[in-house]
Amino acid sequence: MSLAPPLFLQTIEDTAFSTWLRESESPFAFYFILLFHTFGLALLVGANVVVDLRLLGVARGIPLAPLQRLFRIMWIGFSINAVTGVLLVIAYPTKSLTNLDFYIKLAVIGLAIWVMQRLKTEVFADASLSEADMMARGATLAKWSLFLWFGAITAGRLLAYTYKYLTYPS
Amino acid sequence: MNFVYLHLFLNHFPIIGTLVGLGLLLVSLFGKNDDLRRASLIIFPAMALVAILVFFSGNGAEGAIKKLPGVSEAMIERHQGAAMLALLFMEITGAFSLVALWKSHETSNTTRWNWSLSAVLLFSIVTSGLMARVGTTGGDIRHPEIGTGQEEVTETSMLSKMVQRFEPSPDKFAGLMTASKWWWAFMMDMHFVGLALLIGTVGILDLRMLGFAKQIPIDPLHRLVPWAMAGFGVNLVTGILAFTGMSNYYTYDWAFWLKMLAIMLLGLNVAAFYLTGAFDSVEGLGPGEDAPPFAKFIAATSLVLWFAVITLGRYIQSYSDTISVHK
């Protein structure tokens, strides 16, 4: 890839907001957003992992139906991460958008959210299902969920080690 | 921050604590005393937690004294290698103690011997010996009344010669951690995976005690605790390895030490949960039943502290070099 990164990345980076996010010494700038991105991860993946483990037979004494309430926590976590994720891209647009890993991460998250929604609609939304039926229907989805969230975290962590440009090359 | 005082103050706890724990365990074997056995199984994980702080503070203490006249770097290296090996065995002892505690809870039968108790016994004996060596090699660094100030490190006894073969060279070990950025990235990745597992499982239990999803009875939720411990274990291992790889980066960082403080407070919180009757008061709660205020207080403390741990961990990078060392 010898082509220069597209110019709009530089335009975003030169805005006052992007510059503030990236360069401000304020504790509420970059690291604050990164922190909330981690909080969101803990809520989204943490809650989903509990549902996945239960569907795979861990702690079978936990009744499945009330676990439906965890989906709200997952969506809160997802919302936090959607907002903070956009802000992180605004802070370092060239770093993220020129990195293939960034697109892999988005794709994996998309798949993981799709699986999460299927868990909700196919396993939890049908009140007529017995616990055994729910587990039978949910086991494969739960395995995919664990695998995809592991992949999402990994792809996210790798963003710190795989970028080509930190900021727009001058 | 005076790391020398911190190190000298803390270092006695795991050395003496392990011996006390081992003593109690041995007495409990002969006297068939459940309370003593339980006490020893609680002391080992507590010491395993404190030993991490001692290990971390050692790097700051080294930084403060290594330029002083009469201090031999070779002596420090030997002490550090001994500490790494002892820390490994201390953490394994703590982990097996938690397994043994869990098993005795599951079977509500503390007198029955099982493999986990044998493992605790074996590892705590080895740990006690290794801790003694850490103490003496540490004392050799700067105690003019016992050392001769000699620069050469010579192992005199057969036993210490043998043990030394298993001790890593601190510098080489640190180099291994940072040699490949992919290994480092893998450790950080696993630290985040452990975080998600830990927060998810502990968080749901805490939230239930606070009144969220009350239809779930507590006892089956409590069975997620070994998964939380697995997450914590992953983060403990990756955290210690990361520290040994970049020890100066973490040592002079306020956010790092506050994070360690929060983790120690979480240890106390867990102890308060299981030892003050809070756990007994919630264990039998069925669907719709409310936890008593003290259990709620412990659950809220746990949530606040875990999010404090994440917060402080996140700020390590931006707070690096915020601790100035007075000479």
Tab-separated table of C-alpha atoms in Angstrom:
chain	number	residue	atom	x	y	z
A	1	MET	CA	0.000	0.000	0.000
A	2	SER	CA	2.098	2.825	-1.252
A	3	LEU	CA	-0.863	5.140	-1.682
A	4	ALA	CA	-1.134	8.022	0.757
A	5	PRO	CA	-4.073	7.781	3.131
A	6	PRO	CA	-7.166	9.664	1.919
A	7	LEU	CA	-7.169	13.350	2.751
A	8	PHE	CA	-10.430	13.388	4.693
A	9	LEU	CA	-8.565	11.631	7.516
A	10	GLN	CA	-6.333	14.663	7.811
A	11	THR	CA	-9.388	16.941	7.743
A	12	ILE	CA	-10.902	15.109	10.713
A	13	GLU	CA	-7.587	15.091	12.536
A	14	ASP	CA	-7.151	18.859	12.085
A	15	THR	CA	-10.483	19.718	13.681
A	16	ALA	CA	-10.282	21.313	17.112
A	17	PHE	CA	-12.299	18.478	18.654
A	18	SER	CA	-10.062	15.712	17.319
A	19	THR	CA	-6.968	17.630	18.382
A	20	TRP	CA	-8.387	18.182	21.876
A	21	LEU	CA	-9.287	14.503	22.272
A	22	ARG	CA	-5.827	13.450	21.187
A	23	GLU	CA	-3.577	16.052	22.747
A	24	SER	CA	-5.326	17.520	25.781
A	25	GLU	CA	-3.666	16.954	29.129
A	26	SER	CA	-7.118	16.924	30.712
A	27	PRO	CA	-7.939	13.634	32.441
A	28	PHE	CA	-11.284	13.746	30.630
A	29	ALA	CA	-9.803	13.553	27.141
A	30	PHE	CA	-8.417	10.435	25.441
A	31	TYR	CA	-7.911	8.162	28.440
A	32	PHE	CA	-11.339	8.972	29.824
A	33	ILE	CA	-12.937	7.789	26.598
A	34	LEU	CA	-10.727	4.739	26.490
A	35	LEU	CA	-11.808	4.015	30.076
A	36	PHE	CA	-15.482	4.097	29.186
A	37	HIS	CA	-14.757	1.901	26.170
A	38	THR	CA	-13.382	-0.621	28.699
A	39	PHE	CA	-16.409	-0.209	31.010
A	40	GLY	CA	-18.666	-0.873	28.021
A	41	LEU	CA	-16.634	-3.974	27.151
A	42	ALA	CA	-16.991	-5.269	30.714
A	43	LEU	CA	-20.774	-4.782	30.699
A	44	LEU	CA	-21.396	-6.111	27.182
A	45	VAL	CA	-19.051	-9.088	27.144
A	46	GLY	CA	-19.297	-9.802	30.875
A	47	ALA	CA	-23.081	-10.101	30.807
A	48	ASN	CA	-23.059	-12.088	27.563
A	49	VAL	CA	-20.453	-14.523	28.905
A	50	VAL	CA	-22.662	-15.298	31.917
A	51	VAL	CA	-25.596	-16.115	29.626
A	52	ASP	CA	-23.339	-18.204	27.362
A	53	LEU	CA	-21.838	-20.187	30.235
A	54	ARG	CA	-25.275	-20.922	31.690
A	55	LEU	CA	-26.576	-22.110	28.307
A	56	LEU	CA	-23.555	-24.399	28.050
A	57	GLY	CA	-24.416	-26.027	31.367
A	58	VAL	CA	-22.418	-24.049	33.930
A	59	ALA	CA	-24.326	-23.380	37.205
A	60	ARG	CA	-27.431	-25.193	35.993
A	61	GLY	CA	-29.279	-24.154	39.133
A	62	ILE	CA	-29.632	-20.608	37.774
A	63	PRO	CA	-33.115	-20.277	36.241
A	64	LEU	CA	-32.747	-19.184	32.603
A	65	ALA	CA	-35.767	-16.905	32.208
A	66	PRO	CA	-34.588	-14.107	34.572
A	67	LEU	CA	-31.249	-13.972	32.755
A	68	GLN	CA	-33.156	-12.186	30.007
A	69	ARG	CA	-32.645	-9.030	32.057
A	70	LEU	CA	-28.930	-9.237	31.286
A	71	PHE	CA	-29.629	-8.328	27.664
A	72	ARG	CA	-30.431	-4.808	28.808
A	73	ILE	CA	-26.992	-4.575	30.436
A	74	MET	CA	-25.445	-5.828	27.183
A	75	TRP	CA	-27.218	-3.105	25.201
A	76	ILE	CA	-26.127	-0.436	27.684
A	77	GLY	CA	-22.544	-1.684	27.284
A	78	PHE	CA	-22.897	-1.724	23.512
A	79	SER	CA	-24.283	1.838	23.459
A	80	ILE	CA	-21.401	3.122	25.582
A	81	ASN	CA	-18.949	1.447	23.232
A	82	ALA	CA	-20.606	2.678	20.064
A	83	VAL	CA	-20.353	6.288	21.303
A	84	THR	CA	-16.858	6.007	22.783
A	85	GLY	CA	-15.731	3.997	19.753
A	86	VAL	CA	-16.736	6.823	17.395
A	87	LEU	CA	-14.924	9.327	19.641
A	88	LEU	CA	-11.781	7.176	19.602
A	89	VAL	CA	-11.894	7.084	15.802
A	90	ILE	CA	-12.323	10.868	15.738
A	91	ALA	CA	-9.252	11.172	17.977
A	92	TYR	CA	-7.089	8.967	15.719
A	93	PRO	CA	-8.849	8.593	12.354
A	94	THR	CA	-5.736	7.738	10.336
A	95	LYS	CA	-4.554	5.209	12.905
A	96	SER	CA	-7.786	3.241	12.894
A	97	LEU	CA	-9.182	3.652	9.392
A	98	THR	CA	-5.954	2.677	7.604
A	99	ASN	CA	-5.670	-0.525	9.630
A	100	LEU	CA	-7.208	-3.711	8.247
A	101	ASP	CA	-7.523	-5.018	11.802
A	102	PHE	CA	-9.991	-2.217	12.552
A	103	TYR	CA	-12.385	-3.516	9.885
A	104	ILE	CA	-11.937	-7.087	11.105
A	105	LYS	CA	-12.833	-5.894	14.596
A	106	LEU	CA	-16.009	-4.169	13.343
A	107	ALA	CA	-17.032	-7.267	11.374
A	108	VAL	CA	-16.470	-9.570	14.350
A	109	ILE	CA	-18.474	-7.248	16.633
A	110	GLY	CA	-21.253	-7.155	14.048
A	111	LEU	CA	-21.382	-10.959	14.041
A	112	ALA	CA	-21.251	-11.121	17.843
A	113	ILE	CA	-24.165	-8.685	18.159
A	114	TRP	CA	-26.098	-10.699	15.571
A	115	VAL	CA	-25.530	-13.860	17.635
A	116	MET	CA	-26.537	-11.970	20.791
A	117	GLN	CA	-29.808	-10.893	19.167
A	118	ARG	CA	-30.485	-14.446	17.972
A	119	LEU	CA	-29.941	-15.668	21.538
A	120	LYS	CA	-32.521	-13.176	22.678
A	121	THR	CA	-35.143	-13.858	20.010
A	122	GLU	CA	-34.667	-17.603	19.461
A	123	VAL	CA	-33.890	-18.717	23.009
A	124	PHE	CA	-35.233	-16.181	25.496
A	125	ALA	CA	-38.208	-14.584	23.746
A	126	ASP	CA	-40.186	-17.834	23.405
A	127	ALA	CA	-41.841	-18.309	26.803
A	128	SER	CA	-43.186	-21.744	25.838
A	129	LEU	CA	-39.702	-23.305	25.775
A	130	SER	CA	-38.580	-25.503	28.651
A	131	GLU	CA	-35.114	-24.935	30.119
A	132	ALA	CA	-33.858	-28.059	28.336
A	133	ASP	CA	-35.197	-26.733	25.022
A	134	MET	CA	-33.606	-23.347	25.636
A	135	MET	CA	-30.251	-24.984	26.319
A	136	ALA	CA	-30.555	-27.216	23.261
A	137	ARG	CA	-31.363	-24.240	21.048
A	138	GLY	CA	-28.817	-21.938	22.648
A	139	ALA	CA	-25.734	-24.159	22.990
A	140	THR	CA	-24.322	-23.574	19.507
A	141	LEU	CA	-25.094	-19.852	19.602
A	142	ALA	CA	-23.451	-19.619	23.032
A	143	LYS	CA	-20.253	-21.224	21.725
A	144	TRP	CA	-20.192	-18.809	18.789
A	145	SER	CA	-20.836	-15.922	21.151
A	146	LEU	CA	-17.848	-16.819	23.361
A	147	PHE	CA	-15.626	-17.305	20.318
A	148	LEU	CA	-16.695	-14.057	18.649
A	149	TRP	CA	-16.321	-11.908	21.784
A	150	PHE	CA	-12.870	-13.391	22.327
A	151	GLY	CA	-12.099	-12.415	18.737
A	152	ALA	CA	-13.533	-8.919	19.201
A	153	ILE	CA	-11.419	-8.265	22.311
A	154	THR	CA	-8.338	-9.652	20.559
A	155	ALA	CA	-8.868	-7.588	17.415
A	156	GLY	CA	-9.447	-4.524	19.607
A	157	ARG	CA	-6.283	-5.070	21.632
A	158	LEU	CA	-4.288	-5.624	18.459
A	159	LEU	CA	-5.216	-2.133	17.226
A	160	ALA	CA	-2.544	-0.865	19.609
A	161	TYR	CA	0.130	-3.024	17.963
A	162	THR	CA	-0.754	-3.178	14.278
A	163	TYR	CA	-1.298	0.398	13.076
A	164	LYS	CA	0.749	1.771	10.210
A	165	TYR	CA	0.278	5.479	10.923
A	166	LEU	CA	-0.439	6.991	14.328
A	167	THR	CA	-1.492	10.302	12.739
A	168	TYR	CA	-1.686	11.553	9.142
A	169	PRO	CA	1.819	11.382	7.613
A	170	SER	CA	3.198	14.852	6.991
B	1	MET	CA	6.971	7.349	48.081
B	2	ASN	CA	9.615	5.433	50.006
B	3	PHE	CA	9.773	1.985	48.482
B	4	VAL	CA	12.465	0.798	50.894
B	5	TYR	CA	10.214	1.293	53.924
B	6	LEU	CA	7.254	-0.200	52.077
B	7	HIS	CA	9.277	-3.270	51.079
B	8	LEU	CA	10.793	-3.750	54.536
B	9	PHE	CA	7.435	-3.310	56.233
B	10	LEU	CA	5.511	-5.669	53.947
B	11	ASN	CA	8.105	-8.383	53.404
B	12	HIS	CA	7.635	-9.958	56.822
B	13	PHE	CA	4.007	-10.837	56.191
B	14	PRO	CA	4.319	-13.560	53.543
B	15	ILE	CA	7.442	-15.052	55.135
B	16	ILE	CA	5.955	-15.362	58.607
B	17	GLY	CA	2.379	-15.779	57.404
B	18	THR	CA	3.267	-18.815	55.306
B	19	LEU	CA	4.977	-20.421	58.288
B	20	VAL	CA	1.974	-19.683	60.505
B	21	GLY	CA	-0.376	-21.104	57.858
B	22	LEU	CA	1.743	-24.224	57.493
B	23	GLY	CA	1.897	-24.612	61.283
B	24	LEU	CA	-1.870	-24.373	61.589
B	25	LEU	CA	-2.346	-26.845	58.740
B	26	LEU	CA	-0.012	-29.372	60.354
B	27	VAL	CA	-1.649	-28.983	63.773
B	28	SER	CA	-5.078	-29.366	62.156
B	29	LEU	CA	-3.953	-32.646	60.593
B	30	PHE	CA	-2.936	-34.185	63.866
B	31	GLY	CA	-5.636	-32.587	65.981
B	32	LYS	CA	-8.381	-33.082	63.362
B	33	ASN	CA	-9.378	-29.485	63.909
B	34	ASP	CA	-11.550	-28.008	61.135
B	35	ASP	CA	-11.306	-24.410	62.291
B	36	LEU	CA	-7.513	-24.450	62.237
B	37	ARG	CA	-7.482	-26.028	58.791
B	38	ARG	CA	-9.890	-23.428	57.502
B	39	ALA	CA	-7.785	-20.648	59.031
B	40	SER	CA	-4.686	-21.937	57.254
B	41	LEU	CA	-6.576	-22.156	53.947
B	42	ILE	CA	-7.564	-18.489	54.369
B	43	ILE	CA	-4.084	-17.354	55.406
B	44	PHE	CA	-2.374	-18.764	52.277
B	45	PRO	CA	-4.424	-16.832	49.680
B	46	ALA	CA	-4.124	-13.685	51.827
B	47	MET	CA	-0.351	-14.103	51.888
B	48	ALA	CA	-0.358	-14.840	48.157
B	49	LEU	CA	-2.013	-11.460	47.621
B	50	VAL	CA	0.346	-9.556	49.930
B	51	ALA	CA	3.374	-11.321	48.412
B	52	ILE	CA	2.565	-9.661	45.082
B	53	LEU	CA	2.795	-6.225	46.713
B	54	VAL	CA	6.070	-7.195	48.378
B	55	PHE	CA	7.445	-8.377	45.037
B	56	PHE	CA	6.366	-5.183	43.253
B	57	SER	CA	7.712	-2.894	45.990
B	58	GLY	CA	11.075	-4.666	45.749
B	59	ASN	CA	11.765	-3.063	42.400
B	60	GLY	CA	11.355	0.419	43.865
B	61	ALA	CA	13.536	-0.531	46.824
B	62	GLU	CA	16.209	-1.733	44.417
B	63	GLY	CA	16.056	1.559	42.548
B	64	ALA	CA	16.548	3.447	45.815
B	65	ILE	CA	19.581	1.568	47.114
B	66	LYS	CA	21.478	0.088	44.206
B	67	LYS	CA	23.733	3.128	43.797
B	68	LEU	CA	24.639	3.239	47.480
B	69	PRO	CA	28.201	2.277	48.464
B	70	GLY	CA	28.506	-1.268	49.727
B	71	VAL	CA	25.430	-2.502	47.926
B	72	SER	CA	26.164	-5.335	45.556
B	73	GLU	CA	24.019	-5.623	42.450
B	74	ALA	CA	24.786	-9.323	42.302
B	75	MET	CA	23.253	-9.711	45.755
B	76	ILE	CA	20.129	-7.885	44.619
B	77	GLU	CA	19.899	-10.077	41.515
B	78	ARG	CA	20.146	-13.225	43.623
B	79	HIS	CA	17.453	-11.959	45.984
B	80	GLN	CA	15.191	-11.062	43.064
B	81	GLY	CA	15.603	-14.470	41.423
B	82	ALA	CA	14.814	-16.157	44.741
B	83	ALA	CA	11.761	-13.909	45.131
B	84	MET	CA	10.440	-14.831	41.671
B	85	LEU	CA	10.606	-18.551	42.413
B	86	ALA	CA	9.059	-18.095	45.874
B	87	LEU	CA	6.277	-15.921	44.433
B	88	LEU	CA	5.431	-18.646	41.902
B	89	PHE	CA	5.062	-21.243	44.637
B	90	MET	CA	3.225	-18.811	46.919
B	91	GLU	CA	0.611	-18.113	44.221
B	92	ILE	CA	0.165	-21.821	43.516
B	93	THR	CA	-0.281	-22.464	47.252
B	94	GLY	CA	-2.896	-19.698	47.421
B	95	ALA	CA	-4.735	-21.065	44.385
B	96	PHE	CA	-4.858	-24.630	45.767
B	97	SER	CA	-6.070	-23.237	49.107
B	98	LEU	CA	-9.011	-21.602	47.346
B	99	VAL	CA	-9.770	-24.888	45.569
B	100	ALA	CA	-9.680	-26.684	48.922
B	101	LEU	CA	-11.956	-24.069	50.520
B	102	TRP	CA	-14.388	-24.388	47.627
B	103	LYS	CA	-14.398	-28.186	47.851
B	104	SER	CA	-15.033	-28.125	51.588
B	105	HIS	CA	-17.947	-25.749	50.973
B	106	GLU	CA	-19.386	-27.893	48.172
B	107	THR	CA	-19.312	-31.066	50.205
B	108	SER	CA	-19.976	-29.236	53.513
B	109	ASN	CA	-17.432	-31.610	54.911
B	110	THR	CA	-14.178	-30.066	55.968
B	111	THR	CA	-12.706	-33.147	57.580
B	112	ARG	CA	-12.515	-35.199	54.404
B	113	TRP	CA	-9.071	-35.271	52.924
B	114	ASN	CA	-8.789	-34.664	49.205
B	115	TRP	CA	-6.121	-34.023	46.610
B	116	SER	CA	-6.371	-30.243	46.947
B	117	LEU	CA	-5.365	-30.418	50.611
B	118	SER	CA	-2.389	-32.585	49.723
B	119	ALA	CA	-1.393	-30.001	47.127
B	120	VAL	CA	-1.714	-27.172	49.665
B	121	LEU	CA	0.425	-29.096	52.132
B	122	LEU	CA	3.121	-29.884	49.593
B	123	PHE	CA	3.270	-26.412	48.052
B	124	SER	CA	3.141	-24.576	51.383
B	125	ILE	CA	6.111	-26.602	52.659
B	126	VAL	CA	8.133	-25.725	49.557
B	127	THR	CA	6.960	-22.095	49.713
B	128	SER	CA	8.044	-21.783	53.345
B	129	GLY	CA	11.538	-22.957	52.435
B	130	LEU	CA	11.756	-20.662	49.420
B	131	MET	CA	10.469	-17.718	51.472
B	132	ALA	CA	13.200	-18.328	54.030
B	133	ARG	CA	15.732	-18.101	51.244
B	134	VAL	CA	14.152	-14.881	49.940
B	135	GLY	CA	14.431	-13.426	53.436
B	136	THR	CA	18.062	-14.367	53.938
B	137	THR	CA	19.189	-13.322	50.454
B	138	GLY	CA	17.358	-10.027	51.010
B	139	GLY	CA	19.017	-9.542	54.371
B	140	ASP	CA	22.408	-10.188	52.786
B	141	ILE	CA	21.947	-7.140	50.559
B	142	ARG	CA	22.380	-4.648	53.331
B	143	HIS	CA	22.922	-5.855	56.822
B	144	PRO	CA	26.535	-5.058	57.629
B	145	GLU	CA	26.364	-7.045	60.862
B	146	ILE	CA	25.799	-10.313	58.955
B	147	GLY	CA	27.312	-9.641	55.578
B	148	THR	CA	30.962	-8.923	55.032
B	149	GLY	CA	30.225	-6.529	52.207
B	150	GLN	CA	31.810	-8.951	49.799
B	151	GLU	CA	30.937	-8.416	46.166
B	152	GLU	CA	30.935	-12.058	45.160
B	153	VAL	CA	27.828	-14.171	45.518
B	154	THR	CA	28.715	-17.647	46.641
B	155	GLU	CA	26.254	-20.306	47.621
B	156	THR	CA	27.682	-22.247	50.511
B	157	SER	CA	25.204	-25.028	51.188
B	158	MET	CA	24.283	-27.846	48.823
B	159	LEU	CA	20.616	-27.011	49.199
B	160	SER	CA	20.914	-23.355	48.215
B	161	LYS	CA	23.104	-24.355	45.262
B	162	MET	CA	20.364	-26.716	44.144
B	163	VAL	CA	17.553	-24.209	44.617
B	164	GLN	CA	19.467	-21.540	42.773
B	165	ARG	CA	19.448	-23.661	39.614
B	166	PHE	CA	15.690	-23.172	39.449
B	167	GLU	CA	15.736	-19.441	40.054
B	168	PRO	CA	15.346	-17.304	36.946
B	169	SER	CA	17.793	-14.577	36.104
B	170	PRO	CA	15.654	-11.446	36.593
B	171	ASP	CA	17.099	-9.550	33.662
B	172	LYS	CA	16.818	-12.436	31.239
B	173	PHE	CA	13.254	-13.100	32.341
B	174	ALA	CA	12.283	-9.443	31.920
B	175	GLY	CA	13.849	-9.508	28.464
B	176	LEU	CA	11.757	-12.521	27.480
B	177	MET	CA	8.547	-10.663	28.353
B	178	THR	CA	9.333	-7.742	26.092
B	179	ALA	CA	11.322	-9.472	23.350
B	180	SER	CA	8.312	-9.902	21.084
B	181	LYS	CA	5.572	-7.353	20.785
B	182	TRP	CA	3.195	-10.200	19.892
B	183	TRP	CA	3.844	-11.950	23.185
B	184	TRP	CA	3.199	-8.668	24.980
B	185	ALA	CA	0.036	-8.105	22.930
B	186	PHE	CA	-1.122	-11.632	23.802
B	187	MET	CA	-0.646	-11.002	27.534
B	188	MET	CA	-2.574	-7.730	27.339
B	189	ASP	CA	-5.290	-9.467	25.322
B	190	MET	CA	-5.658	-12.175	27.958
B	191	HIS	CA	-5.711	-9.490	30.666
B	192	PHE	CA	-8.818	-8.038	28.996
B	193	VAL	CA	-10.419	-11.452	28.461
B	194	GLY	CA	-9.861	-12.217	32.155
B	195	LEU	CA	-11.402	-8.849	32.996
B	196	ALA	CA	-14.586	-9.611	31.056
B	197	LEU	CA	-14.932	-13.047	32.666
B	198	LEU	CA	-14.287	-11.687	36.162
B	199	ILE	CA	-16.540	-8.624	35.955
B	200	GLY	CA	-19.353	-10.564	34.286
B	201	THR	CA	-19.519	-13.307	36.900
B	202	VAL	CA	-18.802	-11.184	39.997
B	203	GLY	CA	-20.996	-8.382	38.670
B	204	ILE	CA	-24.124	-10.514	38.280
B	205	LEU	CA	-23.734	-11.874	41.816
B	206	ASP	CA	-23.238	-8.354	43.220
B	207	LEU	CA	-26.177	-6.976	41.249
B	208	ARG	CA	-28.450	-9.776	42.441
B	209	MET	CA	-27.563	-9.021	46.062
B	210	LEU	CA	-28.363	-5.363	45.372
B	211	GLY	CA	-31.802	-6.322	44.080
B	212	PHE	CA	-31.354	-6.730	40.292
B	213	ALA	CA	-33.031	-9.819	38.717
B	214	LYS	CA	-34.330	-10.937	42.086
B	215	GLN	CA	-36.055	-13.980	40.596
B	216	ILE	CA	-32.641	-15.664	40.574
B	217	PRO	CA	-31.840	-17.547	43.803
B	218	ILE	CA	-28.368	-16.764	45.188
B	219	ASP	CA	-26.969	-20.236	45.720
B	220	PRO	CA	-26.790	-21.262	42.030
B	221	LEU	CA	-25.412	-17.826	41.085
B	222	HIS	CA	-22.693	-18.345	43.649
B	223	ARG	CA	-21.518	-21.321	41.596
B	224	LEU	CA	-20.106	-18.808	39.128
B	225	VAL	CA	-17.437	-17.834	41.699
B	226	PRO	CA	-14.854	-20.382	40.419
B	227	TRP	CA	-15.202	-18.740	36.967
B	228	ALA	CA	-14.579	-15.356	38.556
B	229	MET	CA	-11.503	-16.798	40.247
B	230	ALA	CA	-10.351	-18.205	36.910
B	231	GLY	CA	-10.658	-14.725	35.397
B	232	PHE	CA	-8.779	-13.266	38.352
B	233	GLY	CA	-6.117	-15.961	38.002
B	234	VAL	CA	-5.562	-15.134	34.327
B	235	ASN	CA	-5.177	-11.462	35.236
B	236	LEU	CA	-2.919	-12.170	38.175
B	237	VAL	CA	-0.548	-14.210	35.989
B	238	THR	CA	-0.570	-11.791	33.039
B	239	GLY	CA	-0.307	-8.832	35.427
B	240	ILE	CA	2.724	-10.202	37.271
B	241	LEU	CA	4.417	-11.173	34.001
B	242	ALA	CA	3.793	-7.692	32.581
B	243	PHE	CA	5.261	-6.137	35.735
B	244	THR	CA	8.414	-8.242	35.548
B	245	GLY	CA	8.766	-7.257	31.887
B	246	MET	CA	8.489	-3.497	32.410
B	247	SER	CA	8.982	-3.060	36.142
B	248	ASN	CA	10.177	0.559	36.108
B	249	TYR	CA	7.237	1.594	33.964
B	250	TYR	CA	4.817	0.378	36.643
B	251	THR	CA	6.844	1.134	39.760
B	252	TYR	CA	6.912	4.922	39.354
B	253	ASP	CA	3.217	5.234	38.550
B	254	TRP	CA	0.562	6.348	41.048
B	255	ALA	CA	-2.307	4.787	39.132
B	256	PHE	CA	-0.569	1.398	39.337
B	257	TRP	CA	-0.156	1.548	43.135
B	258	LEU	CA	-3.700	2.760	43.697
B	259	LYS	CA	-4.867	-0.147	41.534
B	260	MET	CA	-2.904	-2.532	43.764
B	261	LEU	CA	-4.438	-0.893	46.840
B	262	ALA	CA	-7.928	-1.376	45.382
B	263	ILE	CA	-7.160	-5.064	44.723
B	264	MET	CA	-5.988	-5.517	48.334
B	265	LEU	CA	-9.199	-3.848	49.557
B	266	LEU	CA	-11.147	-6.266	47.347
B	267	GLY	CA	-9.346	-9.106	49.104
B	268	LEU	CA	-10.539	-7.701	52.444
B	269	ASN	CA	-14.031	-7.296	51.027
B	270	VAL	CA	-14.130	-10.958	49.964
B	271	ALA	CA	-12.892	-11.945	53.433
B	272	ALA	CA	-15.612	-9.781	55.009
B	273	PHE	CA	-18.222	-11.418	52.784
B	274	TYR	CA	-17.365	-14.978	53.761
B	275	LEU	CA	-16.209	-14.510	57.347
B	276	THR	CA	-18.684	-12.070	58.895
B	277	GLY	CA	-21.852	-14.002	58.157
B	278	ALA	CA	-22.849	-11.915	55.127
B	279	PHE	CA	-22.540	-14.962	52.876
B	280	ASP	CA	-24.525	-17.118	55.292
B	281	SER	CA	-27.242	-14.466	55.309
B	282	VAL	CA	-27.673	-14.561	51.507
B	283	GLU	CA	-26.783	-18.159	50.605
B	284	GLY	CA	-30.310	-19.441	51.142
B	285	LEU	CA	-32.111	-16.537	49.445
B	286	GLY	CA	-34.706	-17.790	46.978
B	287	PRO	CA	-36.549	-16.048	44.140
B	288	GLY	CA	-37.767	-12.565	45.093
B	289	GLU	CA	-36.035	-12.487	48.475
B	290	ASP	CA	-34.093	-9.399	49.473
B	291	ALA	CA	-30.527	-9.439	50.803
B	292	PRO	CA	-29.854	-7.843	54.209
B	293	PRO	CA	-28.237	-4.359	54.256
B	294	PHE	CA	-24.753	-5.555	55.232
B	295	ALA	CA	-24.613	-7.994	52.307
B	296	LYS	CA	-25.785	-5.183	50.018
B	297	PHE	CA	-23.038	-2.967	51.372
B	298	ILE	CA	-20.417	-5.609	50.558
B	299	ALA	CA	-21.871	-6.123	47.072
B	300	ALA	CA	-21.830	-2.378	46.380
B	301	THR	CA	-18.258	-2.104	47.684
B	302	SER	CA	-17.231	-4.930	45.371
B	303	LEU	CA	-18.750	-3.256	42.302
B	304	VAL	CA	-17.259	0.152	43.126
B	305	LEU	CA	-13.810	-1.335	43.754
B	306	TRP	CA	-13.782	-3.479	40.603
B	307	PHE	CA	-14.669	-0.475	38.477
B	308	ALA	CA	-11.976	1.466	40.356
B	309	VAL	CA	-9.521	-1.280	39.396
B	310	ILE	CA	-10.472	-0.932	35.721
B	311	THR	CA	-10.255	2.855	35.948
B	312	LEU	CA	-6.839	2.874	37.606
B	313	GLY	CA	-5.566	0.227	35.195
B	314	ARG	CA	-6.640	2.387	32.294
B	315	TYR	CA	-4.792	5.403	33.684
B	316	ILE	CA	-1.484	3.568	34.236
B	317	GLN	CA	-0.203	4.668	30.851
B	318	SER	CA	-0.959	8.349	31.357
B	319	TYR	CA	0.345	8.383	34.927
B	320	SER	CA	3.690	6.779	34.210
B	321	ASP	CA	6.588	8.604	35.893
B	322	THR	CA	4.324	10.411	38.358
B	323	ILE	CA	6.146	9.069	41.420
B	324	SER	CA	9.309	10.977	42.121
B	325	VAL	CA	11.907	9.188	44.115
B	326	HIS	CA	13.685	11.199	46.737
B	327	LYS	CA	17.347	10.480	46.927
